[in-house]
Amino acid sequence: PVRLCVTMADALFAQMQKKVETEPAKAAEMAKKTKAIFQFVLPNAGEWVVDLKTEGGKVYKGKADKADCTLSLKDDDFLAMASGKLNGQQAFMAGKLKLKGNMMLAQKLGSVLDALK
């Protein structure tokens, strides 16, 4: 039998994915406000995409064709940010979070994570 190793970060993204699918109005509202595709690169969970540019929004494991903002950080730091224990700006200043693309979009990330939890 094949065993799947699922990290806490994978579980959180799966929860976000379910929220987008079960609450399309909320996802559409977030997409309207954000209009961005976020690519997350995590060492243990791999790459995840939070697409809030496409109508209705999408969350999926994989690589975005064209991400507006790419965030690279450790799984634990992502979980701390998602739970509100780690401020994104502090993580960036401390070198825990690396950003590529439109850095201003990263400021919207807190509200995105809160809405999709």
mmCIF file of C-alpha atoms in Angstrom:
data_model
loop_
_atom_site.group_PDB
_atom_site.id
_atom_site.type_symbol
_atom_site.label_atom_id
_atom_site.label_comp_id
_atom_site.label_asym_id
_atom_site.label_seq_id
_atom_site.Cartn_x
_atom_site.Cartn_y
_atom_site.Cartn_z
ATOM 1 C CA PRO A 1 0.000 0.000 0.000
ATOM 2 C CA VAL A 2 1.075 3.551 -0.764
ATOM 3 C CA ARG A 3 1.171 5.933 2.197
ATOM 4 C CA LEU A 4 0.668 9.604 1.587
ATOM 5 C CA CYS A 5 2.627 11.998 3.733
ATOM 6 C CA VAL A 6 0.432 15.000 4.368
ATOM 7 C CA THR A 7 1.874 17.950 6.209
ATOM 8 C CA MET A 8 -0.064 20.423 8.332
ATOM 9 C CA ALA A 9 0.448 22.977 5.558
ATOM 10 C CA ASP A 10 -1.089 20.525 3.044
ATOM 11 C CA ALA A 11 -4.048 20.105 5.383
ATOM 12 C CA LEU A 12 -4.497 23.882 5.653
ATOM 13 C CA PHE A 13 -4.398 24.343 1.878
ATOM 14 C CA ALA A 14 -6.896 21.461 1.496
ATOM 15 C CA GLN A 15 -9.168 23.246 3.981
ATOM 16 C CA MET A 16 -8.826 26.460 1.964
ATOM 17 C CA GLN A 17 -9.605 24.511 -1.224
ATOM 18 C CA LYS A 18 -12.770 23.086 0.354
ATOM 19 C CA LYS A 19 -13.836 26.552 1.543
ATOM 20 C CA VAL A 20 -13.509 27.946 -1.993
ATOM 21 C CA GLU A 21 -15.585 25.051 -3.367
ATOM 22 C CA THR A 22 -18.301 25.143 -0.673
ATOM 23 C CA GLU A 23 -18.584 28.929 -0.369
ATOM 24 C CA PRO A 24 -18.355 30.232 -3.939
ATOM 25 C CA ALA A 25 -19.839 33.636 -3.056
ATOM 26 C CA LYS A 26 -17.136 34.253 -0.449
ATOM 27 C CA ALA A 27 -14.429 33.071 -2.859
ATOM 28 C CA ALA A 28 -15.794 35.348 -5.600
ATOM 29 C CA GLU A 29 -15.773 38.289 -3.171
ATOM 30 C CA MET A 30 -12.137 37.583 -2.224
ATOM 31 C CA ALA A 31 -11.201 37.264 -5.906
ATOM 32 C CA LYS A 32 -12.888 40.592 -6.663
ATOM 33 C CA LYS A 33 -10.947 42.331 -3.842
ATOM 34 C CA THR A 34 -7.592 40.660 -4.439
ATOM 35 C CA LYS A 35 -7.328 40.004 -8.189
ATOM 36 C CA ALA A 36 -4.100 38.046 -7.766
ATOM 37 C CA ILE A 37 -2.540 34.612 -8.042
ATOM 38 C CA PHE A 38 -0.344 33.612 -5.105
ATOM 39 C CA GLN A 39 2.233 30.833 -5.480
ATOM 40 C CA PHE A 40 3.447 29.297 -2.216
ATOM 41 C CA VAL A 41 6.713 27.368 -2.193
ATOM 42 C CA LEU A 42 7.135 25.287 0.966
ATOM 43 C CA PRO A 43 9.949 22.742 1.523
ATOM 44 C CA ASN A 44 7.764 19.905 2.865
ATOM 45 C CA ALA A 45 4.329 20.673 1.404
ATOM 46 C CA GLY A 46 5.646 21.540 -2.053
ATOM 47 C CA GLU A 47 4.028 24.195 -4.211
ATOM 48 C CA TRP A 48 0.462 25.440 -3.784
ATOM 49 C CA VAL A 49 -1.508 28.055 -5.689
ATOM 50 C CA VAL A 50 -4.194 30.357 -4.317
ATOM 51 C CA ASP A 51 -5.775 31.796 -7.452
ATOM 52 C CA LEU A 52 -7.934 34.802 -6.624
ATOM 53 C CA LYS A 53 -7.798 36.195 -10.132
ATOM 54 C CA THR A 54 -9.924 33.564 -11.849
ATOM 55 C CA GLU A 55 -13.658 34.006 -11.360
ATOM 56 C CA GLY A 56 -14.742 32.044 -8.290
ATOM 57 C CA GLY A 57 -11.159 31.452 -7.184
ATOM 58 C CA LYS A 58 -9.183 28.210 -6.962
ATOM 59 C CA VAL A 59 -6.774 26.579 -4.541
ATOM 60 C CA TYR A 60 -4.662 23.703 -5.825
ATOM 61 C CA LYS A 61 -1.355 21.913 -5.429
ATOM 62 C CA GLY A 62 1.057 22.618 -8.242
ATOM 63 C CA LYS A 63 2.629 25.502 -10.080
ATOM 64 C CA ALA A 64 0.805 28.544 -11.425
ATOM 65 C CA ASP A 65 1.313 29.441 -15.072
ATOM 66 C CA LYS A 66 1.787 33.064 -14.061
ATOM 67 C CA ALA A 67 1.797 33.961 -10.368
ATOM 68 C CA ASP A 68 1.487 37.621 -9.399
ATOM 69 C CA CYS A 69 3.261 37.013 -6.099
ATOM 70 C CA THR A 70 5.441 34.045 -5.117
ATOM 71 C CA LEU A 71 6.072 33.394 -1.430
ATOM 72 C CA SER A 72 8.839 31.048 -0.305
ATOM 73 C CA LEU A 73 8.983 30.071 3.347
ATOM 74 C CA LYS A 74 9.256 27.108 5.705
ATOM 75 C CA ASP A 75 6.114 25.125 6.428
ATOM 76 C CA ASP A 76 6.186 26.087 10.127
ATOM 77 C CA ASP A 77 6.471 29.782 9.288
ATOM 78 C CA PHE A 78 3.530 29.491 6.876
ATOM 79 C CA LEU A 79 1.424 27.849 9.588
ATOM 80 C CA ALA A 80 2.424 30.580 12.053
ATOM 81 C CA MET A 81 1.424 33.258 9.525
ATOM 82 C CA ALA A 82 -1.876 31.520 8.763
ATOM 83 C CA SER A 83 -2.712 31.277 12.463
ATOM 84 C CA GLY A 84 -1.809 34.921 13.059
ATOM 85 C CA LYS A 85 1.170 34.110 15.294
ATOM 86 C CA LEU A 86 3.668 35.472 12.767
ATOM 87 C CA ASN A 87 3.248 38.807 11.016
ATOM 88 C CA GLY A 88 4.120 38.623 7.314
ATOM 89 C CA GLN A 89 6.101 41.860 7.381
ATOM 90 C CA GLN A 90 8.130 40.686 10.383
ATOM 91 C CA ALA A 91 8.747 37.335 8.659
ATOM 92 C CA PHE A 92 9.998 39.158 5.560
ATOM 93 C CA MET A 93 12.256 41.470 7.565
ATOM 94 C CA ALA A 94 13.671 38.504 9.502
ATOM 95 C CA GLY A 95 14.456 36.672 6.256
ATOM 96 C CA LYS A 96 11.900 33.918 6.947
ATOM 97 C CA LEU A 97 9.761 34.922 3.956
ATOM 98 C CA LYS A 98 11.076 35.526 0.450
ATOM 99 C CA LEU A 99 8.888 37.301 -2.088
ATOM 100 C CA LYS A 100 8.971 37.516 -5.882
ATOM 101 C CA GLY A 101 6.654 39.532 -8.065
ATOM 102 C CA ASN A 102 4.221 42.150 -6.813
ATOM 103 C CA MET A 103 5.229 42.622 -3.185
ATOM 104 C CA MET A 104 2.262 44.904 -2.488
ATOM 105 C CA LEU A 105 -0.071 41.935 -3.000
ATOM 106 C CA ALA A 106 1.581 40.200 -0.049
ATOM 107 C CA GLN A 107 -0.028 42.836 2.178
ATOM 108 C CA LYS A 108 -3.449 41.479 1.201
ATOM 109 C CA LEU A 109 -2.426 37.991 2.206
ATOM 110 C CA GLY A 110 -3.491 38.271 5.846
ATOM 111 C CA SER A 111 -7.096 39.001 4.916
ATOM 112 C CA VAL A 112 -7.019 36.248 2.292
ATOM 113 C CA LEU A 113 -5.789 33.643 4.791
ATOM 114 C CA ASP A 114 -8.324 34.781 7.400
ATOM 115 C CA ALA A 115 -11.203 34.567 4.930
ATOM 116 C CA LEU A 116 -10.252 31.134 3.636
ATOM 117 C CA LYS A 117 -9.554 29.449 6.983
#
